[in-house]
CSV table of C-alpha atoms in Angstrom, one decimal:
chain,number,residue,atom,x,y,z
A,18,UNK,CA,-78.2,6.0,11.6
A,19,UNK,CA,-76.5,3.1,9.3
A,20,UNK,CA,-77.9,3.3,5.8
A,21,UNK,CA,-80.4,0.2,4.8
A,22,UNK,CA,-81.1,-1.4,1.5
A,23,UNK,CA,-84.5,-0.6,0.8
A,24,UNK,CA,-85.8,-4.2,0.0
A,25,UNK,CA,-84.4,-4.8,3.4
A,26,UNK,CA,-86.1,-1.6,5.4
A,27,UNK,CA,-89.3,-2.7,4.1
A,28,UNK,CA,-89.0,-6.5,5.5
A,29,UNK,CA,-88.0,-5.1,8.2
A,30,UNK,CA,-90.8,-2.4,8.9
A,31,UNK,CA,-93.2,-5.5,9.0
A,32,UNK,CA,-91.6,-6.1,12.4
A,33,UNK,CA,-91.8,-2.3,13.8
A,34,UNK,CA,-89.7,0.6,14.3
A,35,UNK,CA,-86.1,0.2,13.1
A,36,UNK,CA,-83.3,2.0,15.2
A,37,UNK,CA,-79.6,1.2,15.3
A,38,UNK,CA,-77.2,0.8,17.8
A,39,UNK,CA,-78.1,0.8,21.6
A,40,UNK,CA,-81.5,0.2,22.4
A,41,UNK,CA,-84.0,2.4,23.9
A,42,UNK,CA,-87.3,2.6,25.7
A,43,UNK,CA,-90.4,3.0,23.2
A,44,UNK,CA,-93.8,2.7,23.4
A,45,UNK,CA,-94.5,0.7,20.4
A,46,UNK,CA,-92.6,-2.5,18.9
A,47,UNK,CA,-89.1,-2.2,17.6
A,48,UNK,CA,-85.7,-3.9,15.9
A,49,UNK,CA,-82.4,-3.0,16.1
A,50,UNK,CA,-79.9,-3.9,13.2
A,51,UNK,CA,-76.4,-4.7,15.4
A,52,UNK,CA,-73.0,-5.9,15.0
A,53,UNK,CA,-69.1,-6.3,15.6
A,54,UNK,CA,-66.0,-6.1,12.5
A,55,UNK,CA,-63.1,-7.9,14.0
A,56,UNK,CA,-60.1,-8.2,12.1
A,57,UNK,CA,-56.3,-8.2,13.3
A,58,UNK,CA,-52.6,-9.6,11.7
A,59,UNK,CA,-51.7,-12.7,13.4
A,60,UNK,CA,-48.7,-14.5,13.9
A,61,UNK,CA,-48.5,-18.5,14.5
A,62,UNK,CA,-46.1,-20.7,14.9
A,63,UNK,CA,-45.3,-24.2,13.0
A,64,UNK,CA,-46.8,-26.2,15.9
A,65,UNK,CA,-49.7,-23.8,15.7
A,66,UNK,CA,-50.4,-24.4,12.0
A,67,UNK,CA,-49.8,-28.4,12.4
A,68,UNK,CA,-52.5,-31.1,12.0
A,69,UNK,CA,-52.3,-35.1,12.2
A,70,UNK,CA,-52.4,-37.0,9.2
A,71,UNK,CA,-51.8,-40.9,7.8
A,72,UNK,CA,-52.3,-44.1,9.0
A,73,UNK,CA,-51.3,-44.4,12.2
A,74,UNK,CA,-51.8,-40.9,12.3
A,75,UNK,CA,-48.7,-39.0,13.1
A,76,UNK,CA,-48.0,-35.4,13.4
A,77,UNK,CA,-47.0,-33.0,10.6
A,78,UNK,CA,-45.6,-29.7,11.5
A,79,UNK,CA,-46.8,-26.8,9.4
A,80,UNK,CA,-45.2,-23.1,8.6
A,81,UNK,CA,-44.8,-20.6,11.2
A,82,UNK,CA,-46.1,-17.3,9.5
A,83,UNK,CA,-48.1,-14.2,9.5
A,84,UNK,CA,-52.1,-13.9,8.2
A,85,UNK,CA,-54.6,-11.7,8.1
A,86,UNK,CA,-57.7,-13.2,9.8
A,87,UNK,CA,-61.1,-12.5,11.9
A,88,UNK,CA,-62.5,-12.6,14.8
A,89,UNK,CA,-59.2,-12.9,17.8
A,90,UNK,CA,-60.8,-10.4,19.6
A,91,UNK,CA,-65.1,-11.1,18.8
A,92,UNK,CA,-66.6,-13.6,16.7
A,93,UNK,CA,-67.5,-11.3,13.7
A,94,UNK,CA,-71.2,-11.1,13.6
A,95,UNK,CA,-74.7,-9.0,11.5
A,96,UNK,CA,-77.3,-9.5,14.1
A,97,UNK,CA,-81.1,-8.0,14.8
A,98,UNK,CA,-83.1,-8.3,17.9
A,99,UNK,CA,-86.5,-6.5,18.9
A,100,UNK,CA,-89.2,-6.8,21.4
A,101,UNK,CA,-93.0,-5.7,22.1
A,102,UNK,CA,-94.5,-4.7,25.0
A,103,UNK,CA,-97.9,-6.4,24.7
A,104,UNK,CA,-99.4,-5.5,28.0
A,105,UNK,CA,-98.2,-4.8,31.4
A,106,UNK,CA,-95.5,-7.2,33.0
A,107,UNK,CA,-95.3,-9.0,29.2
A,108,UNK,CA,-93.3,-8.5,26.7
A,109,UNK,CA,-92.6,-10.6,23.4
A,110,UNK,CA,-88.5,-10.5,22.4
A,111,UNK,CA,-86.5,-12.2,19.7
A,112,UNK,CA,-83.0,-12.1,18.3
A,113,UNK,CA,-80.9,-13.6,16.0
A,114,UNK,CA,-77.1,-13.2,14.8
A,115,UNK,CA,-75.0,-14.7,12.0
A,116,UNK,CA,-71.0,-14.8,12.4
A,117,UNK,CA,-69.1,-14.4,9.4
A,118,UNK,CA,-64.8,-13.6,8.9
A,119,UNK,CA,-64.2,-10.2,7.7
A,120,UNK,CA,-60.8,-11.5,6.2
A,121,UNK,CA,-62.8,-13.1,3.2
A,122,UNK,CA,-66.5,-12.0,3.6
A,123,UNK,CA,-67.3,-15.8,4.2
A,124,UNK,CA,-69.7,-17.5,6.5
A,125,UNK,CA,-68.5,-19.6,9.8
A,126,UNK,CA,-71.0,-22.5,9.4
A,127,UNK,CA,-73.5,-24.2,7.7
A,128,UNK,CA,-76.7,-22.2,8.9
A,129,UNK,CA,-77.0,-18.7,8.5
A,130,UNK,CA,-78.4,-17.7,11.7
A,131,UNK,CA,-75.0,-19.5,13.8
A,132,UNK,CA,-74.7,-17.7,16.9
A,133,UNK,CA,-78.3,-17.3,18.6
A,134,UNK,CA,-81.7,-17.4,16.9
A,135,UNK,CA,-84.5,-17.2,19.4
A,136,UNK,CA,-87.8,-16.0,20.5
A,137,UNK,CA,-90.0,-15.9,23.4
A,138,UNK,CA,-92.2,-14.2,26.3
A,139,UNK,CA,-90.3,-12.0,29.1
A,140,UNK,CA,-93.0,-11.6,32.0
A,141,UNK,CA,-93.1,-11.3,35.4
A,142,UNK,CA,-93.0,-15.1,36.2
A,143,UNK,CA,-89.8,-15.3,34.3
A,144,UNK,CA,-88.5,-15.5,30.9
A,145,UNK,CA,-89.3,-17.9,28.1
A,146,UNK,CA,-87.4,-18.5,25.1
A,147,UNK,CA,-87.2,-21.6,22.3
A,148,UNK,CA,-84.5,-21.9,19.6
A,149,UNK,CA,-80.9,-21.3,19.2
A,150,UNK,CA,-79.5,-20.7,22.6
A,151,UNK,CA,-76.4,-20.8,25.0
A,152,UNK,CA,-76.2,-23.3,26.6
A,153,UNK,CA,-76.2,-23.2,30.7
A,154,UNK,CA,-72.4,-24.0,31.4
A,155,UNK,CA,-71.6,-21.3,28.7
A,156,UNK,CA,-74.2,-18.5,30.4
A,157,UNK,CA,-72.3,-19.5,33.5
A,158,UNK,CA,-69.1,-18.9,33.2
A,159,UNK,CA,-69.4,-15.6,30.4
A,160,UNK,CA,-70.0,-13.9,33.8
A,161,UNK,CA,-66.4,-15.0,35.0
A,162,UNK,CA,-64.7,-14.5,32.6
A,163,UNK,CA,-62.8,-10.8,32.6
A,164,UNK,CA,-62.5,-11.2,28.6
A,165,UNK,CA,-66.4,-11.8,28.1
A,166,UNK,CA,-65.0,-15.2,26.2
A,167,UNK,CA,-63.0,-13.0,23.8
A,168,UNK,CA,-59.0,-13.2,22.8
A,169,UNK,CA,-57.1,-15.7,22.9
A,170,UNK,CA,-57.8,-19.2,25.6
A,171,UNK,CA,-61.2,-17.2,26.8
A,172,UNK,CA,-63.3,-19.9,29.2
A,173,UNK,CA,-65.7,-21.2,26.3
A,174,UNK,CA,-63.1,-22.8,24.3
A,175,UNK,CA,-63.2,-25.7,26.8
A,176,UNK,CA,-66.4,-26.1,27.1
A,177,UNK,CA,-68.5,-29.2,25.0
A,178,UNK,CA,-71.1,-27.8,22.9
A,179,UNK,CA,-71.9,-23.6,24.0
A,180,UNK,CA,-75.2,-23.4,21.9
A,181,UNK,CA,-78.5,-26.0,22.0
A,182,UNK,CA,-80.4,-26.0,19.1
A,183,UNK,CA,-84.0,-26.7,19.7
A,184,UNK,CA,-83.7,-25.3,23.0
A,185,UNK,CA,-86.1,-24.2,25.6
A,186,UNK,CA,-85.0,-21.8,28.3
A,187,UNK,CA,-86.9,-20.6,31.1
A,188,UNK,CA,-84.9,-17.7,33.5
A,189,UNK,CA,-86.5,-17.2,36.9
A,190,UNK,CA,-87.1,-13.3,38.2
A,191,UNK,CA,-84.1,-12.2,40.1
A,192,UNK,CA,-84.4,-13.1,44.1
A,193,UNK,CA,-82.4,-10.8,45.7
A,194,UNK,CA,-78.9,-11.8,44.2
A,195,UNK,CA,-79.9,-14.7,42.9
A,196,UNK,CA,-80.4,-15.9,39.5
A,197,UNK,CA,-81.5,-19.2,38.3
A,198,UNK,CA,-81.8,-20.4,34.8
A,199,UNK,CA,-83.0,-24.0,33.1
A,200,UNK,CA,-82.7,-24.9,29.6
A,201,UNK,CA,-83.8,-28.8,28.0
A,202,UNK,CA,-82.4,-29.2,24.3
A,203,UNK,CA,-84.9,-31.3,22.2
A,204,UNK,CA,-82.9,-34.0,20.3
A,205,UNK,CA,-85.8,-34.8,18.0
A,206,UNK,CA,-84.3,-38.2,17.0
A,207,UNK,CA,-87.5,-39.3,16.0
A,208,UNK,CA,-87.3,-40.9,12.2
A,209,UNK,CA,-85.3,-43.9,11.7
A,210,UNK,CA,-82.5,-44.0,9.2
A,211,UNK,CA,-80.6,-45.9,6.5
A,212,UNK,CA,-79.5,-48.4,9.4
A,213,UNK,CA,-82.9,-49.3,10.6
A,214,UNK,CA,-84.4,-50.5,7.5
A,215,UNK,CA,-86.1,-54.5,7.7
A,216,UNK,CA,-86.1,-55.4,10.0
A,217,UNK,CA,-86.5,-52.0,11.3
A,218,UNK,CA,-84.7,-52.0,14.6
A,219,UNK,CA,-84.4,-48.7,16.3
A,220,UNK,CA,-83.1,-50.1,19.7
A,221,UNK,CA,-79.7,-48.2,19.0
A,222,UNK,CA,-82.0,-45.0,18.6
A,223,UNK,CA,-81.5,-42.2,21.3
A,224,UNK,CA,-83.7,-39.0,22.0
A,225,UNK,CA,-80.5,-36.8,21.5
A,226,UNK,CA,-81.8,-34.4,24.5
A,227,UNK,CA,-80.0,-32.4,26.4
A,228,UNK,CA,-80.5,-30.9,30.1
A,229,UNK,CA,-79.1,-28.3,32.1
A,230,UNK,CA,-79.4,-26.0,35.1
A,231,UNK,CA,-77.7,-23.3,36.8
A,232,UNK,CA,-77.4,-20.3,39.5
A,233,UNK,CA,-75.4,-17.4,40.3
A,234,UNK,CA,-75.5,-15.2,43.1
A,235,UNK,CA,-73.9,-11.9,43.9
A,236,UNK,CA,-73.8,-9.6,46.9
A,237,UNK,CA,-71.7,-6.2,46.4
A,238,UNK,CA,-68.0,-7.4,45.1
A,239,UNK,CA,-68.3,-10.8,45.2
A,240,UNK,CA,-70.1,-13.6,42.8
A,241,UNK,CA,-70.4,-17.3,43.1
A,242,UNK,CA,-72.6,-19.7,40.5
A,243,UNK,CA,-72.9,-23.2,39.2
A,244,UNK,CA,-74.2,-24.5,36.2
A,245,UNK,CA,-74.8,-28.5,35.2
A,246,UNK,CA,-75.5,-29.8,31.9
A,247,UNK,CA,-75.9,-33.8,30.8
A,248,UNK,CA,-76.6,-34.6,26.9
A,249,UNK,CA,-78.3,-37.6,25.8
A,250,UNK,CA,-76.9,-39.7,22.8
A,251,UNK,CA,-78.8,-40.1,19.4
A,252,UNK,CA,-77.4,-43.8,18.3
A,253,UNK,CA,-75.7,-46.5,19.9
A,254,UNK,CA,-72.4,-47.5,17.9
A,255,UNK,CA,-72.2,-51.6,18.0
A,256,UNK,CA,-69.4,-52.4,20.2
A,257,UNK,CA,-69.6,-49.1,22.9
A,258,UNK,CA,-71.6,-48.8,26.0
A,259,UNK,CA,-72.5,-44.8,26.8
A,260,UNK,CA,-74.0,-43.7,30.1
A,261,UNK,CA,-74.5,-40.4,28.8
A,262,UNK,CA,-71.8,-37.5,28.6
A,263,UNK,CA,-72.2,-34.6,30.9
A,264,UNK,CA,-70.3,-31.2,32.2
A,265,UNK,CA,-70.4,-29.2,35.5
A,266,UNK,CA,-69.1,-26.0,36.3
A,267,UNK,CA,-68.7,-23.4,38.9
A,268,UNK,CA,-66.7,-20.3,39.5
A,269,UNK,CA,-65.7,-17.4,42.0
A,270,UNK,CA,-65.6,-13.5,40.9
A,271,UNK,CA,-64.5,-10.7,43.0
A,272,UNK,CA,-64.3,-7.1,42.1
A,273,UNK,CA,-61.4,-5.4,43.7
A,274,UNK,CA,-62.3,-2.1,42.7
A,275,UNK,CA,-63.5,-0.4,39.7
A,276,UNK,CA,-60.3,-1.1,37.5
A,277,UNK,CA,-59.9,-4.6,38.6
A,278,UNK,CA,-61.5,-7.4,38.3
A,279,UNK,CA,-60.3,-11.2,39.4
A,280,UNK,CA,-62.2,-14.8,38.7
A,281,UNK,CA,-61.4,-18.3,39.7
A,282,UNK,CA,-63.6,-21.5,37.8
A,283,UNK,CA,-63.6,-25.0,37.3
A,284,UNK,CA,-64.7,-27.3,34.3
A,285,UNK,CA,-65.2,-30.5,34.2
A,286,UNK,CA,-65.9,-32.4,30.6
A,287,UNK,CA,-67.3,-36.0,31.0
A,288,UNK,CA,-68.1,-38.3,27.8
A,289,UNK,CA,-68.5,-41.6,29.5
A,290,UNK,CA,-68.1,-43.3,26.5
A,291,UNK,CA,-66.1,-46.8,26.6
A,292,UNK,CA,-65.5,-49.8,24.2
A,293,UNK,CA,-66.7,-53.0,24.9
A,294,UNK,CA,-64.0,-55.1,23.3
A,295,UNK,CA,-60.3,-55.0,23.5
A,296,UNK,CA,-58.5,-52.6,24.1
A,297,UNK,CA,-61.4,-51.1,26.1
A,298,UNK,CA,-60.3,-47.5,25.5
A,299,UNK,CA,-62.9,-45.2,27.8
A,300,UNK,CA,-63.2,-41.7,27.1
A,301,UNK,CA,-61.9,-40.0,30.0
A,302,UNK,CA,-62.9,-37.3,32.5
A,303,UNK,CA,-61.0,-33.8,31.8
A,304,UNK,CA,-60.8,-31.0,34.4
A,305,UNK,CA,-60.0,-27.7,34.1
A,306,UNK,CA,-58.6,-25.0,36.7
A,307,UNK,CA,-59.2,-21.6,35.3
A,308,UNK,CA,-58.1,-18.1,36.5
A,309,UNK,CA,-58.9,-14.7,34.9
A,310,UNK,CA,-58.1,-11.3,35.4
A,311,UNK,CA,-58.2,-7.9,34.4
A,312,UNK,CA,-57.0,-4.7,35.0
A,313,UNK,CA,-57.6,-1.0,33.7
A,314,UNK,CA,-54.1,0.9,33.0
A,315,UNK,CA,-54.2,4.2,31.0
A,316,UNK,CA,-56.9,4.5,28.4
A,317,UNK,CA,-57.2,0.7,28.0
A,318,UNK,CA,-57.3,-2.9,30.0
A,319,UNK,CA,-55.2,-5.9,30.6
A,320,UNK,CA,-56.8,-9.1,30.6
A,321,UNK,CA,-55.6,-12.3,31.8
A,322,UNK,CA,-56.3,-16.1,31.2
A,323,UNK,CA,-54.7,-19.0,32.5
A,324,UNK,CA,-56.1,-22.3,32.2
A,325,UNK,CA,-54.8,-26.0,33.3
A,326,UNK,CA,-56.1,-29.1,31.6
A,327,UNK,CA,-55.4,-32.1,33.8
A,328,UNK,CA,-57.1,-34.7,31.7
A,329,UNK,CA,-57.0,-38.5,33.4
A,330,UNK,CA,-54.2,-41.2,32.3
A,331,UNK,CA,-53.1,-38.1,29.9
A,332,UNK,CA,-50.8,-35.4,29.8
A,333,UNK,CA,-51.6,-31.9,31.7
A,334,UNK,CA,-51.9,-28.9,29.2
A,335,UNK,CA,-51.4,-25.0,30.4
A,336,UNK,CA,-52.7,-22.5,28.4
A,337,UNK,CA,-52.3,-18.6,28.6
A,338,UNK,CA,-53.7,-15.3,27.2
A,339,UNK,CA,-52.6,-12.2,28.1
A,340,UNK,CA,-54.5,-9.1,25.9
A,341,UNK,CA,-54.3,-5.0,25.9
A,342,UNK,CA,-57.4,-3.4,24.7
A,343,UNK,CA,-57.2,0.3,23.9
A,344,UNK,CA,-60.2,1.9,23.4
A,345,UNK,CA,-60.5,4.5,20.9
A,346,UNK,CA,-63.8,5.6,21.7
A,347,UNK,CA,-67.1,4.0,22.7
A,348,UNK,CA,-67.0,1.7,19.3
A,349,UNK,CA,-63.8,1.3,18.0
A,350,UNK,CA,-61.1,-0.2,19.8
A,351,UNK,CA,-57.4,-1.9,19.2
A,352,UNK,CA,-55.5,-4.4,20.5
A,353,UNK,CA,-52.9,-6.7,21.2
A,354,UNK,CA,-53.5,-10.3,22.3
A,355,UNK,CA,-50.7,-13.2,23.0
A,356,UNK,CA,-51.5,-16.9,23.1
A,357,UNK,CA,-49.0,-19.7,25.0
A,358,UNK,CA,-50.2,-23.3,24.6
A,359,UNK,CA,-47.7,-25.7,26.6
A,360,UNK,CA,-48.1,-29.1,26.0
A,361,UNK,CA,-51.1,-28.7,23.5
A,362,UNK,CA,-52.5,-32.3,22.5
A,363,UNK,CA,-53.9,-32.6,18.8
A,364,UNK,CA,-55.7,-35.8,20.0
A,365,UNK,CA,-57.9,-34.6,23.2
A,366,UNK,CA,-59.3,-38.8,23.0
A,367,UNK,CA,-55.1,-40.0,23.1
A,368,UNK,CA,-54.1,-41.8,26.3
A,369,UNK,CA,-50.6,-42.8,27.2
A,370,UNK,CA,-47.5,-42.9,24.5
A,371,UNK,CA,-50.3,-41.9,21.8
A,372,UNK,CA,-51.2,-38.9,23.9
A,373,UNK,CA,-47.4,-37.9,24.6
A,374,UNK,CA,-46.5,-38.4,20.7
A,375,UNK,CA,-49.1,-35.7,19.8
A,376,UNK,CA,-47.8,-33.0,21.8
A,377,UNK,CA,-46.7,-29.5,21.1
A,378,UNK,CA,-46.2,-25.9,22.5
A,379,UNK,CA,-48.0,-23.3,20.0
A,380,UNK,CA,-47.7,-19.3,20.0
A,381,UNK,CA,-50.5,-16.9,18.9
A,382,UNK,CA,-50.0,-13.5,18.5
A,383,UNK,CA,-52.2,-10.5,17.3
A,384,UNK,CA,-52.7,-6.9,16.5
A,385,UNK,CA,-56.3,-5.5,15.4
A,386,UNK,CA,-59.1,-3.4,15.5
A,387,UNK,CA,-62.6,-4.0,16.9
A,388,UNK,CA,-65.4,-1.8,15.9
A,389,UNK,CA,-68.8,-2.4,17.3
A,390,UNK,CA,-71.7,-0.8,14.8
């Protein structure tokens, strides 16, 4: 068992028993402490390292060159999660995680708890949880992806927004194969600001909420699921008219055999935003044809990721990661991971010549360790 800091052990025996590492049935209430060190040499190349800048905003190359950084393989995370059994057929749960790099010891964002940070009622009815959650398109597709969203071009980079704050969540009992899960994101645009002052008008005022839905369903090797999410705006800009953005998603898996694994998706990102006056620009609609697989050789696994963005009057972008995992036992495990992006845009809004001027192909590659604790 990890060492604790005492102050620490006793916040945390308020809450129950304290174990660490996998979880396992007890009778009474319990937490377990969690978490992943991720940290691997990477190589990038100038296009990789380059960013617009100026007025019109033009493309500035940066230096190809070698760091040490965190998180390639897993988001870096400290997290805790516990549950009670209250009485028969309920059972109270919570967790919460915080990502942080292990290159510097720094934090990824401005809350503490970034990843997850929930709690709620598991029963036979279905599960309830409220807070910090992934968001239905993101539950989706995890399933689909051979990589579990990790190494280079995993699924969820090309997804909108993959956690809901003030979320609630209900998940359906399991029919048969079938799984069915519903989430609503509270916007909780309810004071006015700066902007709304005498004469007070809050007409440009949105509820900010977000919906979403989605189903899977397996039977032996294969798997097929859909997910649907639509978010709400929380102001109205003068001079754009917006319908409301939304994504949809759905994917095919099939499981060839034990040491291979194959998944087909698609993505599609909607922001149906457009401006009213000249030169009417209109946020378009961006698809996305994904393909993953993965394959056991030796002691470890190849994993595969190809992605095609075909966004309209824009450009198509391929993207490609291909990974080797070696596990060095049930914790610990290294790897190499390689990242193409052809035709990568540094303006995902650009249309046309604008588009086309902000192109680039960028290489990723990485060696490093994973230790799960």
């Amino acid at each position: 068992m990890q060492r604790i800091p005492g102050n620490l052990l006793g916040a945390l025996c308020l809450f129950g028993t304290i174990s660490v590492g996998p979880v396992f049935a007890q009778s009474g209430p319990h937490i377990v402490m969690y978490g992943i060190a991720d940290a691997s040499l990477e190589y990038s190349n100038d296009e990789a390292n380059a960013q617009l800048s100026g007025s019109p905003a033009v493309l500035q190359p940066g230096q190809s060159g070698v760091r040490v950084t965190s998180g390639v393989n897993s988001g870096s995370r400290l997290g805790f999660r516990g549950s009670e059994a209250i009485a028969p057929g309920l059972r109270a749960l919570f967790q919460v995680e915080h990502q942080f790099q292990v290159d510097t010891g720094d934090g990824t964002a401005s809350q503490f708890w970034n990843r997850q940070a929930y709690v709620g009622l598991d029963t036979d009815w279905g599960r309830v949880t409220l807070g910090r959650q992934y968001s239905p398109v993101y539950t989706l597709l995890q399933t689909y992806d051979v990589t579990a969203y990790r190494l280079y071009n995993s699924w969820d980079k090309f997804i909108s927004v993959s956690r809901w704050d003030n979320a609630l969540e209900y998940r359906a009992p399991r029919l048969g194969g079938l799984n069915i899960f519903l989430m609503v994101g509270l916007g909780e645009n309810l004071v006015p600001t700066e902007t709304s002052k005498p004469p007070f008008d809050t007409s440009g005022m949105r509820s900010g909420n977000r919906y979403g839905v989605g189903a899977r369903w397996s039977q032996g090797a294969w798997s097929v699921g859909a997910a649907y999410q639509a978010y709400a705006i929380r102001s109205l800009s003068p001079g754009y008219d917006v319908d409301g953005a939304y994504e949809w998603s759905m994917a095919l898996g099939y499981r060839v055999s034990q040491s291979i694994q194959l998944a087909a998706g698609y993505l599609v990102n909607n922001n149906n935003l457009k401006l009213l006056a000249p030169p009417n620009v209109e946020r378009r609609q961006i698809a996305h044809y994904l393909l993953s697989a993965a394959w056991t050789v030796g002691g470890g696994r190849f994993m595969l990721n190809y992605v095609r963005i075909d966004p309209q009057q824009a450009v198509a972008q391929d993207r490609l990661g291909l990974s080797y995992e070696w596990n060095l036992s049930n914790r610990t495990s290294l790897y190499a991971s390689l990242g193409l992006d052809s035709h990568f845009s540094y303006n995902t809004n650009a249309t046309g010549s604008a588009a086309t001027a902000t192109l680039a192909d960028r290489t990723f590659f990485a060696l490093g360790v994973r230790h799960l604790f």
